[in-house]
Short mmCIF file of C-alpha atoms in Angstrom, two decimals:
data_model
loop_
_atom_site.label_atom_id
_atom_site.label_comp_id
_atom_site.label_asym_id
_atom_site.label_seq_id
_atom_site.Cartn_x
_atom_site.Cartn_y
_atom_site.Cartn_z
CA UNK A 98 57.44 -10.09 61.13
CA UNK A 99 57.42 -6.98 59.02
CA UNK A 100 59.49 -5.11 61.60
CA UNK A 101 62.04 -7.94 61.65
CA UNK A 102 62.55 -7.77 57.90
CA UNK A 103 62.73 -3.98 57.88
CA UNK A 104 65.14 -3.78 60.82
CA UNK A 105 67.38 -6.36 59.15
CA UNK A 106 67.22 -4.48 55.88
CA UNK A 107 67.57 -0.89 56.99
CA UNK A 108 69.47 -1.22 60.23
CA UNK A 109 71.50 -4.34 59.54
CA UNK A 110 70.17 -6.25 62.54
CA UNK A 111 71.34 -9.85 62.78
CA UNK A 112 69.05 -12.63 63.97
CA UNK A 113 70.70 -12.49 67.40
CA UNK A 114 70.18 -8.76 67.68
CA UNK A 115 66.56 -9.09 66.65
CA UNK A 116 66.13 -11.84 69.23
CA UNK A 117 67.48 -9.49 71.92
CA UNK A 118 65.34 -6.61 70.77
CA UNK A 119 62.12 -8.60 70.71
CA UNK A 120 62.97 -10.85 73.66
CA UNK A 121 62.37 -13.99 71.66
CA UNK A 122 64.57 -17.02 70.84
CA UNK A 123 66.68 -16.84 67.69
CA UNK A 124 64.68 -19.69 66.14
CA UNK A 125 61.51 -17.68 66.57
CA UNK A 126 63.14 -14.72 64.86
CA UNK A 127 64.23 -16.97 62.02
CA UNK A 128 60.64 -18.15 61.64
CA UNK A 129 59.38 -14.55 61.69
CA UNK A 130 61.92 -13.54 59.06
CA UNK A 131 60.88 -16.43 56.84
CA UNK A 132 57.19 -15.64 57.24
CA UNK A 133 57.80 -11.96 56.58
CA UNK A 134 59.86 -12.67 53.49
CA UNK A 135 57.32 -15.21 52.23
CA UNK A 136 54.53 -12.67 52.79
CA UNK A 137 56.51 -10.04 50.87
CA UNK A 138 57.05 -12.48 48.01
CA UNK A 139 53.36 -13.41 47.89
CA UNK A 140 52.35 -9.76 48.03
CA UNK A 141 54.65 -8.82 45.14
CA UNK A 142 53.49 -11.78 43.07
CA UNK A 143 49.81 -10.98 43.50
CA UNK A 144 50.46 -7.39 42.38
CA UNK A 145 51.71 -8.53 38.98
CA UNK B 184 62.43 -24.12 43.85
CA UNK B 185 62.49 -25.63 47.29
CA UNK B 186 61.32 -23.43 50.14
CA UNK B 187 64.60 -24.11 51.92
CA UNK B 188 66.68 -22.75 49.06
CA UNK B 189 64.30 -19.83 48.59
CA UNK B 190 64.59 -18.77 52.23
CA UNK B 191 68.38 -19.22 52.27
CA UNK B 192 68.60 -16.97 49.22
CA UNK B 193 66.20 -14.47 50.82
CA UNK B 194 68.23 -14.27 54.02
CA UNK B 195 71.47 -14.12 51.98
CA UNK B 196 70.18 -11.00 50.23
CA UNK B 197 68.68 -9.61 53.44
CA UNK B 198 72.00 -10.15 55.19
CA UNK B 199 70.78 -12.16 58.16
CA UNK B 200 72.64 -15.43 57.52
CA UNK B 201 75.37 -16.02 60.05
CA UNK B 202 78.94 -16.14 58.71
CA UNK B 203 79.05 -19.95 58.47
CA UNK B 204 75.71 -20.13 56.69
CA UNK B 205 76.73 -17.32 54.40
CA UNK B 206 79.99 -19.02 53.43
CA UNK B 207 78.16 -22.31 52.90
CA UNK B 208 75.57 -20.67 50.71
CA UNK B 209 78.25 -18.96 48.61
CA UNK B 210 79.85 -22.34 48.02
CA UNK B 211 76.46 -23.64 46.96
CA UNK B 212 75.97 -20.65 44.65
CA UNK B 213 79.08 -21.64 42.74
CA UNK B 214 77.46 -24.84 41.51
CA UNK B 215 73.76 -24.19 41.57
CA UNK B 216 71.85 -22.34 38.89
CA UNK B 217 68.61 -22.44 40.95
CA UNK B 218 70.46 -20.85 43.88
CA UNK B 219 71.89 -18.12 41.67
CA UNK B 220 68.43 -17.47 40.20
CA UNK B 221 66.91 -17.31 43.67
CA UNK B 222 69.45 -14.68 44.73
CA UNK B 223 68.72 -12.64 41.61
CA UNK B 224 64.99 -12.80 42.28
CA UNK B 225 65.37 -11.78 45.93
CA UNK B 226 67.66 -8.92 44.94
CA UNK B 227 64.87 -7.65 42.70
CA UNK B 228 62.25 -8.10 45.42
CA UNK B 229 64.18 -6.43 48.23
CA UNK B 230 65.97 -3.76 46.16
CA UNK B 231 62.92 -1.44 45.95
CA UNK B 232 62.87 -1.19 49.75
CA UNK B 233 65.79 1.19 49.40
CA UNK B 234 63.54 3.64 47.57
CA UNK B 235 61.23 3.85 50.54
CA UNK B 236 63.93 5.29 52.74
CA UNK B 237 65.01 8.08 50.43
CA UNK B 238 68.61 9.07 49.87
CA UNK B 239 70.77 9.62 52.89
CA UNK B 240 74.21 11.06 52.41
CA UNK B 241 76.65 9.69 54.98
CA UNK B 242 78.96 12.17 56.69
CA UNK B 243 82.25 12.64 54.86
CA UNK B 244 84.23 11.10 57.69
CA UNK B 245 81.93 8.09 58.11
CA UNK B 246 84.35 5.50 56.77
CA UNK B 247 87.21 6.81 58.84
CA UNK B 248 85.07 6.62 61.96
CA UNK B 249 83.91 3.11 61.11
CA UNK B 250 87.47 1.97 60.48
CA UNK B 251 88.71 3.50 63.70
CA UNK B 252 86.00 1.81 65.68
CA UNK B 253 86.55 -1.54 63.98
CA UNK B 254 90.26 -1.24 64.68
CA UNK B 255 89.65 -0.47 68.32
CA UNK B 256 87.36 -3.46 68.67
CA UNK B 257 89.73 -5.68 66.70
CA UNK B 258 92.64 -4.95 69.03
CA UNK B 259 90.77 -6.26 72.00
CA UNK B 260 88.77 -8.96 70.38
CA UNK B 261 89.87 -12.26 68.89
CA UNK B 262 86.53 -13.43 67.67
CA UNK B 263 86.70 -15.45 64.51
CA UNK B 264 83.64 -13.92 62.93
CA UNK B 265 81.65 -10.71 63.14
CA UNK B 266 79.19 -12.16 65.57
CA UNK B 267 78.88 -10.04 68.64
CA UNK B 268 78.41 -11.10 72.18
CA UNK B 269 74.82 -10.54 73.20
CA UNK B 270 75.83 -8.41 76.14
CA UNK B 271 78.21 -6.14 74.25
CA UNK B 272 75.95 -3.23 73.53
CA UNK B 273 78.63 -0.96 72.11
CA UNK B 274 79.74 -3.56 69.61
CA UNK B 275 76.14 -4.39 68.81
CA UNK B 276 75.36 -0.82 68.05
CA UNK B 277 78.46 -0.23 66.04
CA UNK B 278 78.34 -3.41 63.99
CA UNK B 279 74.67 -2.94 63.33
CA UNK B 280 75.22 0.57 62.07
CA UNK B 281 78.03 -0.67 59.85
CA UNK B 282 75.78 -3.36 58.45
CA UNK B 283 72.99 -0.83 58.04
CA UNK B 284 75.21 1.37 55.94
CA UNK B 285 76.33 -1.66 54.02
CA UNK B 286 72.72 -2.54 53.33
CA UNK B 287 71.94 1.00 52.24
CA UNK B 288 74.89 1.01 49.90
CA UNK B 289 74.05 -2.35 48.39
CA UNK B 290 70.48 -1.32 47.82
CA UNK B 291 71.42 2.02 46.32
CA UNK B 292 73.82 0.31 43.97
CA UNK B 293 71.39 -2.36 42.95
CA UNK B 294 68.90 0.30 41.99
CA UNK B 295 70.85 3.26 40.76
CA UNK B 296 73.23 0.69 39.71
CA UNK B 297 75.63 1.99 37.36
CA UNK B 298 78.86 1.59 38.99
CA UNK B 299 80.28 0.05 41.97
CA UNK B 300 79.55 0.04 45.50
CA UNK B 301 81.37 -1.16 48.34
CA UNK B 302 80.41 -3.05 51.35
CA UNK B 303 81.71 -2.52 54.81
CA UNK B 304 82.23 -6.13 55.47
CA UNK B 305 84.84 -7.00 58.04
CA UNK B 306 86.09 -10.23 59.39
CA UNK B 307 88.19 -11.08 62.35
CA UNK B 308 90.58 -13.83 61.32
CA UNK B 309 91.15 -16.26 64.10
CA UNK B 310 93.73 -15.32 66.64
CA UNK B 311 95.55 -12.27 65.43
CA UNK B 312 92.92 -9.70 66.37
CA UNK B 313 93.38 -7.71 63.18
CA UNK B 314 90.49 -6.95 60.91
CA UNK B 315 90.51 -7.86 57.27
CA UNK B 316 88.84 -5.71 54.66
CA UNK B 317 86.89 -7.05 51.76
CA UNK B 318 85.53 -5.19 48.81
CA UNK B 319 82.67 -5.45 46.40
CA UNK B 320 82.17 -4.14 42.90
CA UNK B 321 78.91 -4.02 41.04
CA UNK B 322 79.96 -4.42 37.43
CA UNK B 323 77.27 -3.19 35.10
CA UNK B 324 76.17 -1.67 31.86
CA UNK B 325 76.18 2.02 31.13
CA UNK B 326 72.40 2.09 31.44
CA UNK B 327 72.81 1.03 35.04
CA UNK B 328 71.80 -2.61 34.89
CA UNK B 329 74.14 -4.68 37.07
CA UNK B 330 75.68 -7.64 35.26
CA UNK B 331 78.01 -9.05 37.91
CA UNK B 332 78.45 -8.80 41.63
CA UNK B 333 82.09 -9.31 42.53
CA UNK B 334 83.38 -9.88 46.05
CA UNK B 335 87.07 -9.03 46.06
CA UNK B 336 89.20 -10.46 48.85
CA UNK B 337 92.74 -9.07 48.79
CA UNK B 338 93.79 -11.35 51.65
CA UNK B 339 93.27 -14.50 49.59
CA UNK B 340 94.06 -12.63 46.35
CA UNK B 341 90.81 -13.81 44.86
CA UNK B 342 87.47 -12.55 43.65
CA UNK B 343 84.12 -14.33 43.83
CA UNK B 344 82.12 -13.42 40.74
CA UNK B 345 78.34 -13.83 40.77
CA UNK B 346 76.76 -13.29 37.36
CA UNK B 347 73.44 -11.48 37.65
CA UNK B 348 72.53 -10.64 34.10
CA UNK B 349 75.76 -11.03 32.10
CA UNK B 350 75.00 -12.26 28.61
CA UNK B 351 77.59 -13.92 26.41
CA UNK B 352 77.09 -13.36 22.66
CA UNK B 353 76.96 -16.63 20.70
CA UNK B 354 80.37 -17.90 19.66
CA UNK B 355 82.20 -15.42 21.87
CA UNK B 356 83.58 -15.37 25.41
CA UNK B 357 83.29 -12.78 28.15
CA UNK B 358 86.59 -11.99 29.83
CA UNK B 359 87.02 -10.17 33.14
CA UNK B 360 89.83 -7.63 33.47
CA UNK B 361 91.43 -6.08 36.52
CA UNK B 362 92.41 -2.46 35.95
CA UNK B 363 94.66 -1.02 38.64
CA UNK B 364 94.87 2.76 38.98
CA UNK B 365 96.57 4.04 35.79
CA UNK B 366 97.58 0.56 34.70
CA UNK B 367 96.80 -1.59 31.70
CA UNK B 368 94.01 -4.17 32.08
CA UNK B 369 95.18 -7.53 33.35
CA UNK B 370 93.21 -10.69 32.52
CA UNK B 371 91.43 -12.46 35.39
CA UNK B 372 89.59 -15.15 33.47
CA UNK B 373 86.55 -16.08 31.45
CA UNK B 374 83.00 -15.73 32.71
CA UNK B 375 80.13 -18.12 32.30
CA UNK B 376 76.64 -18.34 33.68
CA UNK B 377 77.82 -19.80 36.98
CA UNK B 378 79.48 -18.03 39.90
CA UNK B 379 83.21 -18.54 39.86
CA UNK B 380 86.19 -17.71 42.05
CA UNK B 381 89.01 -16.08 40.10
CA UNK B 382 92.52 -15.17 41.18
CA UNK B 383 93.60 -11.54 41.26
CA UNK B 384 96.54 -10.72 38.97
CA UNK B 385 99.96 -10.85 40.66
CA UNK B 386 100.70 -7.63 42.49
CA UNK B 387 97.16 -6.36 42.06
CA UNK B 388 96.30 -3.40 44.27
CA UNK B 389 92.59 -2.98 44.76
CA UNK B 390 92.84 0.66 45.82
CA UNK B 391 91.38 2.81 43.01
CA UNK B 392 91.06 -0.28 40.84
CA UNK B 393 88.14 -1.24 38.66
CA UNK B 394 86.86 -4.28 36.85
CA UNK B 395 85.73 -4.51 33.25
CA UNK B 396 84.27 -7.18 31.01
CA UNK B 397 85.06 -7.35 27.30
CA UNK B 398 83.69 -9.50 24.51
CA UNK B 399 86.48 -11.70 23.18
CA UNK B 400 86.90 -14.53 20.69
CA UNK B 401 85.84 -17.87 22.10
CA UNK B 402 88.42 -18.97 24.67
CA UNK B 403 89.54 -15.46 25.55
CA UNK B 404 91.73 -12.65 24.26
CA UNK B 405 94.58 -13.97 22.12
CA UNK B 406 96.79 -11.00 23.01
CA UNK B 407 96.54 -10.72 26.78
CA UNK B 408 94.78 -7.38 26.43
CA UNK B 409 91.14 -6.64 25.64
CA UNK B 410 90.48 -6.91 21.90
CA UNK B 411 86.70 -6.54 21.84
CA UNK B 412 84.22 -3.99 23.17
CA UNK B 413 84.00 -3.42 26.92
CA UNK B 414 80.37 -4.04 27.79
CA UNK B 415 80.39 -3.92 31.60
CA UNK B 416 82.50 -2.06 34.12
CA UNK B 417 82.52 -1.06 37.74
CA UNK B 418 84.84 0.34 40.34
CA UNK B 419 86.17 -1.44 43.40
CA UNK B 420 85.70 0.89 46.31
CA UNK B 421 87.54 0.65 49.58
CA UNK B 422 85.58 -0.35 52.63
#
């Protein structure tokens, strides 16, 4: 999940490209992205 | 805030929405304060990631090379959107690197944030195979805080203005001005708290142009030129 978010951020990967890279369906990638982003949000909020 | 809106905003800032979703979300932004707030919050959350990568100076000829490669793809490709065929590795690699640079530039601007940054965002309009450039300006205060994000689209002669932290003094109006290279400011319209699409002035050339926001009497400048202090500005940079 973390790698998905970072690859999208730093390398500009689209969902389709992430799906190819990880060999998973696009919907799975979307779920990973959402979980990764939600985890990032939770992490930042608990640091406040 | 609903989770759905939150994740749409997160992916909008991350840059992983597909073109149709992105366009739909921008339409939603125009009328939704919660959506606008969600984008602002995600920009703050994701912006610091740029610090982790350190500064990377692109080669001087980077834009030329990107444009050449886009042009060569555009001539042979009539796709309606920058979505690449899964089996086209060259296009994958190229478009990804273009988006990566775009991401780096956005992040750098959001943080260092004084002026403008540009985004290498290209579209392939249906049928003609020619690419279309679009431009972005980060219009901000002198201390570096961005006040507006403005997507400028010369093809439709319009600009989509997303307020980030623009503040209108009580009893006054904020007015956006288009300043072509060496020309007098031309009025584009008044700004509020909501995103708005404004029309570029007739004959506007975005090359070397900048945008500025002045404080005007309520309802806008009575003279057609800025009469109050310019509080935000930013350059439009060519993609």
